XYZ file of N, CA, C and O in Angstrom:
876
model
N -13.159 -21.978 34.654
C -13.985 -20.952 35.568
C -15.237 -20.625 35.168
O -15.228 -19.629 33.926
N -16.572 -21.171 35.537
C -17.519 -20.681 34.873
C -17.937 -19.275 35.074
O -18.772 -18.724 34.092
N -17.185 -18.570 35.865
C -17.565 -17.120 36.096
C -16.776 -16.288 35.024
O -17.051 -15.042 34.890
N -15.604 -16.870 34.471
C -14.597 -16.161 33.678
C -14.243 -17.164 32.584
O -13.123 -17.664 32.672
N -15.103 -17.532 31.535
C -14.931 -18.404 30.600
C -13.528 -18.105 29.552
O -12.900 -18.896 29.164
N -13.414 -16.753 29.490
C -12.322 -16.322 28.754
C -11.207 -16.014 29.507
O -11.226 -15.279 30.340
N -10.094 -16.342 29.213
C -8.786 -16.148 29.682
C -8.569 -14.585 29.570
O -8.556 -14.091 28.397
N -8.138 -13.895 30.607
C -8.202 -12.429 30.495
C -6.943 -11.926 29.516
O -6.014 -12.702 29.660
N -6.985 -11.131 28.619
C -6.171 -10.820 27.751
C -5.375 -9.387 28.116
O -6.026 -8.619 28.794
N -4.049 -9.275 27.856
C -3.412 -8.089 28.019
C -3.574 -7.150 27.004
O -3.874 -7.505 25.806
N -3.662 -5.971 27.227
C -3.871 -4.858 26.187
C -3.043 -4.979 25.041
O -3.508 -4.652 23.953
N -1.701 -5.551 25.217
C -0.933 -5.465 23.909
C -1.566 -6.840 22.844
O -1.420 -6.845 21.654
N -2.417 -7.750 23.457
C -2.932 -8.788 22.716
C -4.160 -8.222 21.880
O -4.655 -8.775 21.030
N -4.864 -7.100 22.316
C -5.974 -6.670 21.848
C -5.853 -5.622 20.554
O -6.698 -5.361 19.862
N -4.640 -5.282 20.252
C -4.288 -4.501 19.203
C -3.252 -5.518 18.330
O -2.182 -5.856 18.646
N -3.943 -6.041 16.974
C -3.171 -6.990 16.205
C -2.936 -6.417 14.992
O -3.716 -5.708 13.999
N -1.617 -6.253 14.818
C -1.011 -5.687 13.474
C -0.649 -6.921 12.391
O -0.083 -7.910 12.830
N -1.345 -6.884 11.258
C -1.307 -7.851 10.244
C -0.895 -7.405 8.796
O -1.289 -6.150 8.464
N 0.302 -8.066 8.376
C 0.684 -7.522 6.975
C -0.378 -7.909 5.908
O -1.102 -8.975 6.157
N -0.530 -7.103 4.864
C -1.383 -7.582 3.889
C -1.350 -8.931 3.383
O -0.224 -9.464 2.927
N -2.519 -9.809 3.418
C -2.559 -11.200 2.877
C -2.138 -12.184 3.803
O -2.131 -13.373 3.451
N -1.490 -11.759 5.126
C -1.109 -12.694 6.208
C -2.099 -13.175 7.065
O -3.118 -12.442 7.361
N -2.064 -14.376 7.498
C -3.166 -14.720 8.575
C -2.996 -14.182 9.945
O -1.820 -13.808 10.127
N -3.920 -14.082 10.604
C -3.758 -13.609 11.955
C -4.375 -14.338 12.999
O -5.056 -15.344 12.727
N -3.812 -14.291 14.391
C -4.642 -15.016 15.491
C -5.278 -13.902 16.326
O -4.696 -12.881 16.806
N -6.615 -14.351 16.496
C -7.420 -13.517 17.414
C -7.424 -14.338 18.672
O -8.141 -15.343 18.906
N -6.718 -13.928 19.772
C -6.171 -14.776 21.057
C -7.341 -14.672 22.103
O -7.002 -14.463 23.196
N -8.639 -15.050 21.700
C -9.597 -15.261 22.740
C -9.629 -16.847 23.089
O -10.043 -17.606 22.336
N -9.052 -17.045 24.366
C -8.953 -18.557 24.769
C -9.894 -18.707 25.985
O -10.176 -17.785 26.600
N -10.297 -20.031 25.907
C -11.306 -20.242 26.897
C -10.613 -21.100 28.108
O -9.669 -21.715 27.836
N -11.357 -21.135 29.331
C -10.601 -21.777 30.425
C -11.183 -23.276 30.417
O -10.727 -24.101 31.085
N -12.329 -23.453 29.473
C -12.854 -24.795 29.177
C -12.512 -25.112 27.931
O -13.012 -24.626 26.877
N -11.740 -26.231 27.781
C -11.339 -26.380 26.334
C -12.551 -27.173 25.409
O -12.495 -27.137 24.160
N -13.500 -27.556 26.165
C -14.770 -28.016 25.462
C -15.667 -26.868 25.080
O -16.640 -27.304 24.412
N -15.404 -25.771 25.354
C -16.500 -24.638 25.194
C -16.562 -24.438 23.652
O -15.791 -24.397 22.763
N -18.005 -24.141 23.317
C -18.231 -23.709 21.975
C -17.921 -22.188 21.813
O -18.650 -21.484 22.433
N -17.180 -21.757 20.902
C -16.896 -20.216 20.874
C -17.329 -19.873 19.568
O -16.997 -20.528 18.442
N -17.813 -18.554 19.377
C -18.179 -18.010 18.049
C -17.489 -16.569 17.832
O -17.429 -15.900 19.061
N -17.051 -16.369 16.872
C -16.323 -15.212 16.648
C -17.403 -14.167 15.818
O -17.952 -14.562 14.848
N -17.607 -12.784 16.149
C -18.269 -12.069 15.690
C -17.610 -10.765 15.185
O -16.627 -10.297 16.109
N -18.184 -10.117 14.230
C -17.419 -8.677 13.957
C -18.220 -7.614 14.666
O -19.123 -7.670 15.478
N -17.842 -6.303 14.121
C -18.460 -5.045 14.850
C -19.834 -4.865 14.503
O -20.517 -4.302 15.224
N -20.456 -5.639 13.436
C -21.871 -5.733 13.142
C -22.553 -6.825 13.877
O -23.662 -7.052 13.572
N -21.821 -7.695 14.910
C -22.470 -8.723 15.424
C -22.716 -9.817 14.490
O -23.713 -10.669 14.931
N -22.107 -10.029 13.303
C -22.232 -11.009 12.475
C -21.269 -12.253 12.717
O -20.073 -11.681 12.853
N -21.536 -13.241 12.532
C -20.562 -14.310 12.833
C -19.545 -14.371 11.668
O -19.840 -14.191 10.585
N -18.380 -14.678 12.166
C -17.146 -14.835 11.143
C -16.584 -16.292 11.209
O -16.313 -16.768 12.312
N -16.602 -16.947 9.987
C -16.042 -18.366 10.039
C -14.533 -18.226 10.018
O -13.863 -17.703 9.345
N -14.102 -19.017 10.908
C -12.502 -19.109 11.073
C -12.248 -20.373 11.833
O -12.948 -20.767 12.657
N -10.883 -20.838 11.910
C -10.514 -22.177 12.676
C -10.363 -21.714 13.911
O -9.738 -20.604 14.288
N -10.933 -22.441 15.003
C -10.476 -22.051 16.452
C -9.695 -23.135 17.077
O -9.818 -24.405 16.824
N -8.780 -22.747 17.687
C -7.692 -23.377 18.447
C -7.932 -23.021 20.136
O -7.605 -21.887 20.411
N -8.286 -24.032 20.908
C -8.452 -23.573 22.217
C -7.056 -23.078 22.836
O -7.191 -22.199 23.862
N -6.077 -23.386 22.375
C -4.709 -22.876 22.967
C -4.284 -21.500 22.319
O -3.484 -20.759 22.949
N -4.898 -21.145 21.137
C -4.380 -19.978 20.502
C -5.435 -18.961 20.382
O -5.601 -17.772 20.687
N -6.728 -19.444 19.867
C -7.719 -18.600 19.547
C -8.269 -18.866 18.028
O -8.004 -19.900 17.512
N -8.769 -17.770 17.500
C -9.299 -18.043 15.984
C -8.139 -17.659 15.121
O -7.365 -16.664 15.358
N -8.007 -18.387 14.050
C -6.988 -18.281 13.038
C -7.458 -18.060 11.766
O -8.338 -18.877 11.360
N -7.108 -17.048 11.088
C -7.661 -16.969 9.513
C -7.291 -15.696 9.121
O -6.540 -14.829 9.701
N -7.563 -15.286 7.898
C -7.483 -14.138 7.032
C -8.552 -13.258 7.256
O -9.612 -13.360 6.957
N -8.330 -12.267 8.205
C -9.365 -11.382 8.608
C -9.490 -9.874 8.005
O -8.204 -9.471 7.588
N -10.456 -9.302 7.722
C -10.336 -7.763 7.444
C -10.194 -6.989 8.715
O -10.191 -7.340 9.627
N -9.705 -5.871 8.220
C -9.398 -4.819 9.363
C -10.690 -4.578 10.149
O -11.774 -4.385 9.549
N -10.668 -4.450 11.394
C -11.966 -4.043 12.119
C -11.820 -4.650 13.428
O -10.921 -5.073 14.001
N -12.921 -4.679 14.197
C -13.004 -5.076 15.439
C -13.893 -6.428 15.635
O -14.741 -6.664 14.714
N -13.360 -7.272 16.572
C -13.919 -8.687 16.586
C -13.932 -8.898 18.272
O -13.155 -8.471 18.983
N -15.080 -9.755 18.529
C -15.233 -10.178 19.743
C -15.617 -11.675 19.690
O -16.318 -12.207 18.822
N -15.239 -12.337 20.745
C -15.625 -13.751 20.743
C -16.732 -13.957 21.882
O -16.950 -13.340 22.970
N -17.598 -14.909 21.579
C -18.670 -15.239 22.629
C -18.704 -16.737 22.681
O -18.291 -17.769 21.952
N -19.152 -17.132 24.136
C -19.597 -18.452 24.547
C -20.676 -18.501 25.524
O -20.900 -17.384 26.159
N -21.158 -19.575 25.667
C -22.342 -19.827 26.536
C -21.973 -20.792 27.599
O -21.650 -21.957 27.382
N -22.302 -20.511 29.019
C -21.865 -21.200 30.080
C -23.110 -21.314 30.772
O -23.716 -20.463 31.410
N -23.654 -22.417 30.964
C -25.012 -22.841 31.919
C -25.971 -21.799 31.467
O -26.748 -21.190 32.209
N -26.218 -21.613 29.939
C -27.434 -20.556 29.594
C -26.834 -19.277 29.610
O -27.746 -18.252 29.215
N -25.588 -18.718 30.032
C -25.447 -17.439 30.185
C -24.512 -17.096 29.123
O -23.544 -17.775 29.027
N -24.709 -16.094 28.336
C -23.629 -15.590 27.361
C -22.706 -14.793 27.783
O -22.860 -13.758 28.690
N -21.342 -15.039 27.565
C -20.151 -14.289 27.887
C -19.538 -13.721 26.755
O -19.430 -14.594 25.581
N -19.060 -12.502 26.803
C -18.125 -12.056 25.558
C -16.749 -11.759 25.988
O -16.570 -11.502 27.236
N -15.749 -11.937 25.024
C -14.496 -11.739 25.220
C -14.091 -10.088 25.356
O -15.070 -9.264 25.024
N -13.074 -9.743 25.595
C -12.376 -8.441 25.297
C -12.562 -8.211 23.811
O -12.531 -9.107 22.981
N -12.598 -6.939 23.435
C -12.671 -6.593 21.973
C -11.336 -6.565 21.243
O -10.336 -6.203 22.097
N -11.035 -7.130 20.307
C -9.875 -7.138 19.551
C -9.913 -6.231 18.344
O -10.813 -6.490 17.470
N -8.902 -5.617 18.095
C -8.711 -4.710 16.871
C -7.751 -5.058 15.857
O -6.468 -5.333 16.281
N -8.176 -5.299 14.902
C -6.996 -5.840 13.710
C -6.826 -4.620 12.768
O -7.779 -3.947 12.150
N -5.690 -4.427 12.651
C -5.054 -3.395 11.600
C -4.160 -4.046 10.562
O -3.279 -4.677 10.787
N -4.870 -3.748 9.333
C -3.958 -4.326 8.062
C -2.960 -3.356 7.608
O -3.332 -2.044 7.474
N -1.744 -3.678 7.631
C -0.570 -2.722 7.337
C 0.035 -3.236 5.985
O 0.122 -4.389 5.670
N 0.597 -2.300 5.420
C 1.264 -2.355 4.094
C 2.896 -2.525 4.428
O 3.376 -1.592 5.114
N 3.544 -3.710 4.447
C 4.845 -3.942 4.729
C 5.578 -4.930 3.909
O 5.060 -5.958 3.912
N 6.560 -4.463 3.136
C 7.157 -5.485 2.258
C 8.172 -5.848 3.208
O 8.723 -5.535 4.189
N 8.824 -7.077 2.648
C 9.915 -7.894 3.429
C 11.070 -7.188 3.424
O 12.061 -7.218 4.356
N 11.460 -6.199 2.380
C 12.490 -5.303 2.230
C 12.137 -4.090 3.136
O 11.041 -3.638 3.261
N 13.132 -3.272 3.364
C 12.968 -1.949 4.138
C 13.813 -0.961 3.349
O 14.794 -0.632 3.868
N 13.204 -0.449 2.319
C 13.960 0.646 1.485
C 13.970 1.941 2.285
O 13.024 2.514 2.568
N 15.134 2.526 2.521
C 15.348 3.703 3.274
C 16.155 4.692 2.497
O 17.420 4.220 2.006
N 16.023 6.018 2.628
C 16.974 7.020 2.001
C 17.006 7.963 3.056
O 15.920 8.577 3.556
N 18.220 8.688 2.922
C 18.428 9.720 3.787
C 18.843 10.971 2.981
O 19.574 10.848 2.020
N 18.244 12.239 3.226
C 18.764 13.361 2.252
C 18.914 14.662 3.238
O 18.149 14.802 4.254
N 19.885 15.454 3.059
C 20.122 16.712 3.615
C 20.103 17.785 2.628
O 20.499 17.633 1.508
N 19.390 18.895 3.012
C 19.250 19.938 2.027
C 20.793 20.563 1.739
O 21.020 20.675 0.562
N 21.497 20.547 2.586
C 23.018 20.765 2.530
C 23.778 20.117 3.387
O 23.090 19.920 4.515
N 25.046 19.913 3.406
C 25.926 19.305 4.442
C 26.854 20.181 4.939
O 27.531 19.796 5.905
N 26.708 21.495 4.644
C 27.720 22.572 5.189
C 26.791 23.522 5.812
O 26.298 24.280 4.842
N 26.918 24.041 7.103
C 26.203 25.047 7.526
C 27.219 25.974 8.253
O 28.219 25.724 8.644
N 26.534 27.263 8.589
C 27.111 28.301 9.544
C 26.370 28.228 10.802
O 25.235 27.874 10.948
N 27.138 28.696 11.706
C 26.509 28.824 13.027
C 25.190 29.704 13.146
O 25.437 30.740 12.371
N 24.233 29.250 13.691
C 22.936 30.077 13.780
C 21.889 29.466 12.667
O 20.861 29.845 12.597
N 22.373 28.732 11.679
C 21.451 28.138 10.577
C 20.793 26.998 11.054
O 21.164 26.398 12.091
N 19.642 26.557 10.359
C 18.747 25.469 10.722
C 19.296 24.117 9.899
O 19.079 24.489 8.706
N 19.599 23.174 10.622
C 20.107 21.991 9.811
C 18.684 21.097 9.597
O 17.875 21.061 10.523
N 18.474 20.831 8.318
C 17.260 19.837 8.017
C 17.630 18.533 7.360
O 18.330 18.519 6.487
N 17.265 17.480 8.026
C 17.679 16.150 7.433
C 16.448 15.462 7.485
O 15.596 15.291 8.217
N 16.223 14.585 6.265
C 15.003 13.906 6.002
C 15.345 12.373 5.764
O 16.394 12.121 5.077
N 14.658 11.440 6.425
C 14.749 10.198 6.231
C 13.472 9.692 5.725
O 12.416 9.848 6.199
N 13.459 8.943 4.607
C 12.272 8.383 3.966
C 12.151 6.811 4.053
O 13.172 6.225 3.388
N 11.058 6.162 4.286
C 10.789 4.761 4.419
C 9.975 4.452 3.260
O 8.786 4.935 3.439
N 10.172 3.656 2.509
C 9.380 3.439 1.178
C 8.515 2.050 1.438
O 8.973 1.069 1.988
N 7.180 2.008 1.105
C 6.385 0.985 0.945
C 6.178 0.042 2.254
O 5.846 -1.210 2.284
N 6.427 0.724 3.442
C 5.841 0.284 4.707
C 5.246 1.280 5.546
O 5.646 2.415 5.703
N 4.085 0.798 6.034
C 3.327 1.781 6.925
C 3.721 1.880 8.232
O 3.272 2.983 8.850
N 4.193 0.887 8.958
C 4.463 0.979 10.341
C 5.815 0.578 10.484
O 6.327 -0.601 10.289
N 6.906 1.464 11.027
C 8.103 1.028 11.264
C 8.511 1.905 12.601
O 7.858 2.743 12.966
N 9.643 1.512 13.263
C 10.117 2.101 14.411
C 11.376 2.686 13.787
O 12.308 2.090 13.448
N 11.238 4.021 13.859
C 12.312 4.824 13.364
C 13.163 5.524 14.490
O 12.459 6.275 15.288
N 14.508 5.661 14.742
C 15.290 6.247 15.682
C 16.361 7.061 14.961
O 16.978 6.725 14.074
N 16.501 8.276 15.612
C 17.618 9.044 15.169
C 18.743 9.137 15.995
O 18.698 8.989 17.330
N 20.013 9.131 15.398
C 21.158 9.528 16.145
C 21.951 10.485 15.455
O 22.239 10.550 14.539
N 22.295 11.460 16.400
C 22.878 12.826 15.971
C 23.784 13.449 17.018
O 23.173 13.213 18.399
N 24.567 14.348 16.776
C 25.325 14.944 17.973
C 24.616 15.476 18.815
O 24.983 15.518 20.083
N 23.405 16.240 18.856
C 22.645 16.943 19.835
C 21.467 16.163 20.383
O 20.660 16.735 21.055
N 21.531 14.823 20.090
C 20.441 14.017 20.678
C 20.419 13.832 22.218
O 19.231 13.936 22.816
N 21.422 13.837 22.924
C 21.519 13.929 24.322
C 20.630 15.209 24.852
O 20.109 15.000 25.947
N 20.860 16.154 24.341
C 20.246 17.417 24.785
C 18.868 17.667 24.117
O 18.160 18.614 24.400
N 18.479 16.680 23.516
C 17.106 16.547 22.755
C 16.968 17.924 21.828
O 15.865 18.556 22.007
N 17.986 18.178 21.375
C 17.919 19.480 20.391
C 17.019 19.383 19.227
O 16.672 20.402 18.774
N 16.778 18.113 18.569
C 16.107 18.090 17.455
C 14.663 17.985 17.659
O 14.006 17.683 18.416
N 14.037 18.437 16.439
C 12.466 18.478 16.452
C 12.234 17.553 15.355
O 12.834 17.574 14.131
N 11.450 16.485 15.601
C 11.066 15.583 14.543
C 9.682 15.437 14.035
O 8.748 15.560 14.876
N 9.371 15.316 12.712
C 8.269 15.672 12.131
C 7.997 14.369 11.331
O 8.855 13.971 10.735
N 6.696 13.795 11.367
C 6.376 12.586 10.403
C 5.344 13.056 9.446
O 4.360 13.517 9.902
N 5.478 12.633 8.218
C 4.417 12.774 7.071
C 4.438 11.398 6.696
O 5.060 10.925 6.105
N 2.994 10.953 6.724
C 2.577 9.700 6.083
C 1.984 9.844 4.844
O 0.852 10.372 4.840
N 2.531 9.655 3.603
C 2.172 9.858 2.202
C 1.637 8.540 1.734
O 2.438 7.498 1.682
N 0.673 8.587 1.199
C -0.005 7.259 0.442
C -0.188 7.349 -0.947
O -0.314 6.397 -1.494
N -0.105 8.679 -1.515
C -0.411 8.811 -2.894
C 0.906 9.632 -3.432
O 1.244 10.730 -2.951
N 1.412 9.252 -4.566
C 0.957 8.105 -5.278
C 1.545 6.566 -4.900
O 1.104 5.666 -5.387
N 2.225 6.623 -3.980
C 2.862 5.557 -3.370
C 3.196 5.747 -1.861
O 3.097 6.830 -1.270
N 3.044 4.641 -1.147
C 3.261 4.656 0.190
C 4.681 5.073 0.812
O 5.858 4.421 0.330
N 4.915 6.326 1.483
C 6.208 6.478 2.094
C 5.979 7.251 3.336
O 4.931 8.015 3.434
N 6.820 6.983 4.327
C 6.769 7.672 5.713
C 8.172 8.664 5.557
O 9.230 8.279 5.463
N 7.715 9.957 5.704
C 8.855 10.985 5.667
C 9.147 11.386 7.058
O 8.269 12.241 7.593
N 10.224 11.186 7.556
C 10.862 11.686 8.976
C 11.699 12.865 8.943
O 12.654 12.731 8.095
N 11.363 13.941 9.187
C 11.936 15.038 9.127
C 12.776 15.638 10.421
O 11.924 15.976 11.208
N 14.030 15.581 10.452
C 14.777 16.232 11.765
C 15.237 17.612 11.525
O 15.870 17.879 10.666
N 14.918 18.582 12.503
C 15.289 19.748 12.154
C 16.130 20.274 13.507
O 15.673 20.042 14.586
N 17.197 20.916 13.219
C 18.108 21.418 14.426
C 18.136 22.864 14.267
O 18.874 23.377 13.381
N 17.354 23.495 14.999
C 17.441 25.139 14.905
C 18.726 25.628 15.592
O 19.469 24.939 16.538
N 19.142 26.916 15.264
C 20.321 27.490 15.750
C 21.370 26.610 15.926
O 22.075 26.298 17.083
N 21.989 26.077 14.863
C 23.137 25.249 14.759
C 24.393 25.716 15.296
O 24.431 27.011 15.085
N 25.171 25.030 16.084
C 26.570 25.411 16.487
C 27.412 24.383 15.987
O 27.401 23.521 15.501
N 28.754 24.666 16.181
C 29.816 23.820 15.735
C 29.833 22.530 16.385
O 30.036 21.393 15.908
N 29.193 22.543 17.633
C 28.829 21.054 18.432
C 27.971 20.136 17.640
O 27.874 18.898 17.920
N 27.240 20.845 16.702
C 26.268 19.888 15.868
C 26.962 19.457 14.650
O 26.300 18.470 13.918
N 28.295 19.405 14.450
C 28.827 18.903 13.426
C 29.033 17.151 13.861
O 29.420 16.874 14.784
N 28.711 16.464 12.828
C 29.094 14.916 13.000
C 27.920 14.186 11.964
O 27.526 14.678 11.097
N 28.082 12.960 12.172
C 26.928 12.059 11.612
C 25.665 12.113 12.114
O 25.330 12.092 13.226
N 24.799 12.257 11.088
C 23.357 12.227 11.360
C 22.733 10.921 10.749
O 22.824 10.654 9.555
N 22.232 9.865 11.688
C 21.791 8.586 11.239
C 20.413 8.197 11.734
O 20.119 8.679 12.797
N 19.737 7.788 10.625
C 18.379 7.332 10.938
C 18.370 5.602 10.790
O 19.085 5.208 9.907
N 17.779 4.928 11.854
C 17.624 3.518 11.771
C 16.216 3.161 11.641
O 15.463 3.478 12.703
N 15.843 2.313 10.665
C 14.322 2.053 10.810
C 14.439 0.461 11.011
O 15.049 -0.391 10.420
N 13.235 0.018 11.886
C 12.979 -1.268 12.033
C 11.563 -1.579 11.448
O 10.638 -1.035 11.772
N 11.722 -3.025 10.992
C 10.377 -3.422 10.437
C 9.426 -3.756 11.391
O 9.805 -4.136 12.683
N 7.975 -3.315 11.247
C 7.158 -3.781 12.442
C 6.927 -5.116 12.670
O 6.830 -5.335 13.838
N 7.174 -6.219 11.880
C 6.818 -7.330 12.034
C 7.870 -8.434 11.904
O 7.839 -9.531 12.260
N 8.960 -7.986 11.326
C 10.042 -8.898 10.931
C 11.444 -8.280 11.593
O 11.581 -7.121 11.917
N 12.327 -9.315 11.738
C 13.513 -8.771 12.381
C 14.621 -8.151 11.174
O 15.641 -8.747 10.820
N 14.028 -7.147 10.743
C 14.633 -6.484 9.658
C 14.867 -5.100 9.987
O 14.040 -4.299 10.304
N 16.119 -4.510 9.732
C 16.331 -3.003 9.938
C 17.499 -2.645 9.043
O 18.035 -3.131 8.256
N 17.242 -1.138 8.710
C 18.010 -0.537 7.865
C 18.400 0.793 8.281
O 17.842 1.468 8.887
N 19.741 1.259 8.135
C 20.127 2.380 8.642
C 20.946 3.097 7.557
O 21.617 2.622 6.590
N 20.951 4.576 7.575
C 21.538 5.622 6.582
C 22.096 6.531 7.364
O 21.502 7.021 8.449
N 23.191 7.151 6.901
C 23.669 8.359 7.487
C 24.204 9.361 6.697
O 24.679 8.995 5.436
N 24.459 10.653 7.142
C 24.897 11.752 6.377
C 25.862 12.485 7.316
O 25.416 12.743 8.467
N 26.933 13.106 6.815
C 27.786 13.820 7.640
C 27.506 15.314 7.420
O 27.407 15.716 6.260
N 27.427 15.942 8.346
C 27.282 17.437 8.618
C 28.175 18.193 9.241
O 28.498 17.702 10.214
N 28.682 19.360 8.618
C 29.659 20.076 9.126
C 29.015 21.573 9.466
O 28.353 22.295 8.629
N 29.369 22.044 10.773
C 28.947 23.345 10.876
C 30.032 24.195 11.372
O 30.986 23.921 12.182
N 30.326 25.468 10.560
C 31.289 26.167 10.777
C 31.088 27.374 11.562
O 29.824 27.767 11.674
N 32.026 27.874 12.288
C 31.654 29.091 13.234
C 31.539 30.321 12.513
O 30.596 31.075 13.005
N 31.959 30.469 11.411
C 31.617 31.642 10.468
C 31.767 31.417 9.168
O 32.372 30.152 8.759
N 31.555 32.234 8.211
C 31.730 32.044 6.920
C 33.288 31.862 6.544
O 34.044 32.344 7.300
N 33.460 31.003 5.577
C 34.929 30.640 5.300
C 35.353 31.064 3.994
O 36.454 30.633 3.523
N 34.621 31.877 3.167
C 35.003 32.379 1.793
C 35.287 33.820 1.948
O 34.390 34.677 2.499
N 36.464 34.265 1.464
C 36.903 35.626 1.519
C 37.074 36.358 0.013
O 37.664 35.512 -0.887
N 36.439 37.265 -0.066
C 36.374 37.910 -1.307
C 37.157 39.175 -1.186
O 36.990 39.996 -0.428
N 38.060 39.363 -2.403
C 38.998 40.613 -2.246
C 38.586 41.361 -3.743
O 39.356 40.944 -4.521
N 37.868 42.209 -3.967
C 37.506 43.090 -5.088
C 38.929 43.735 -5.484
O 39.598 44.371 -4.788
N 39.255 43.574 -6.914
C 40.419 44.347 -7.337
C 40.088 45.689 -8.117
O 40.648 45.900 -9.109
N 39.166 46.325 -7.442
C 38.463 47.537 -8.127
C 37.913 48.324 -7.109
O 37.722 47.843 -5.944
N 37.503 49.727 -7.165
C 37.196 50.599 -6.193
C 35.523 50.448 -6.060
O 34.885 50.031 -7.169
N 35.003 51.043 -5.032
C 33.663 51.059 -4.840
C 32.883 51.861 -5.979
O 31.899 51.388 -6.229
N 33.539 52.725 -6.708
C 32.902 53.484 -7.619
C 34.065 53.367 -8.768
O 35.064 53.902 -8.616
N 33.602 53.150 -9.933
C 34.308 53.145 -11.073
C 33.621 53.595 -12.253
O 32.440 53.778 -12.447
N 34.454 54.436 -13.228
C 33.946 55.181 -14.397
C 34.366 54.486 -15.480
O 35.578 53.795 -15.678
N 33.756 54.581 -16.588
C 34.044 54.043 -17.826
C 33.499 54.780 -18.842
O 32.577 55.454 -18.933
N 34.379 54.891 -20.039
C 34.270 55.600 -21.206
C 33.166 54.850 -22.238
O 32.998 53.630 -22.234
N 32.456 55.396 -22.796
C 31.444 54.837 -23.826
C 32.184 53.966 -24.822
O 33.042 54.387 -25.229
N 31.698 52.749 -24.964
C 32.064 51.633 -25.761
C 33.389 50.864 -25.236
O 34.075 50.292 -25.800
N 33.890 51.481 -24.065
C 35.091 50.844 -23.496
C 34.671 49.459 -22.857
O 33.876 49.374 -22.200
N 35.604 48.429 -22.827
C 35.370 47.246 -22.282
C 36.097 47.198 -20.969
O 37.566 47.520 -21.235
N 35.636 46.953 -19.881
C 36.464 46.901 -18.669
C 36.327 45.605 -18.032
O 35.076 45.181 -17.966
N 37.290 45.260 -17.348
C 37.173 43.976 -16.542
C 37.055 44.225 -15.045
O 37.916 45.013 -14.734
N 36.294 43.470 -14.319
C 36.245 43.611 -12.838
C 36.763 42.250 -12.337
O 36.079 41.227 -12.642
N 37.738 42.285 -11.603
C 38.322 41.035 -10.969
C 38.206 40.855 -9.567
O 38.263 41.951 -8.921
N 37.809 39.656 -9.176
C 37.672 39.371 -7.749
C 38.440 38.285 -7.233
O 38.324 37.203 -7.829
N 39.420 38.360 -6.182
C 40.037 37.299 -5.775
C 39.365 36.542 -4.769
O 38.857 37.164 -3.950
N 39.107 35.253 -4.781
C 38.364 34.321 -3.867
C 39.119 33.455 -3.241
O 40.071 32.600 -3.949
N 39.306 33.516 -1.910
C 39.804 32.473 -1.076
C 39.086 31.702 -0.208
O 38.343 32.283 0.363
């Protein structure tokens, strides 16, 4: 099609996630397999890479914006803009889950943290007793120094007995079929469960130099 030499791309194709050191494909394909195509970066400088008419440009690219150009009957055409993001992602998916405590009373705030190490982009999902009611508040902290880690914090305010159960986080790798899940059991009690019974009066007197014991029964 001389009026549309580049095959239209869908939005999902324009954002390209690449792991460090891996080759990528910039999918600007032409409707004419004989077309001469040039790849340029955001500074409009040519970038040398292998071109395959059925796939696009293939190579190891720096992060940034790229556009393809071709000329049809003396008229220059540009493809859509393609954005390459370089991500840090190991083949393994180290995940840890941590709870400040595992036993709560009604009305307290439950806090559970799930940490993903050495991976910048993951899909993380929580499963917990109050998920259906969307009771949890989720916060993400992306920490890069001294090492890469994603810290997902799940907070359940005003906990009730119904919030008792397993709290599970499942992390999925951005580019590989790898997933890891961790869970912790949380118990919420309706009220305090420790009973103290002092074996002495609210006011006690003691003589000078006298040693006196104060005993408390704990149930």
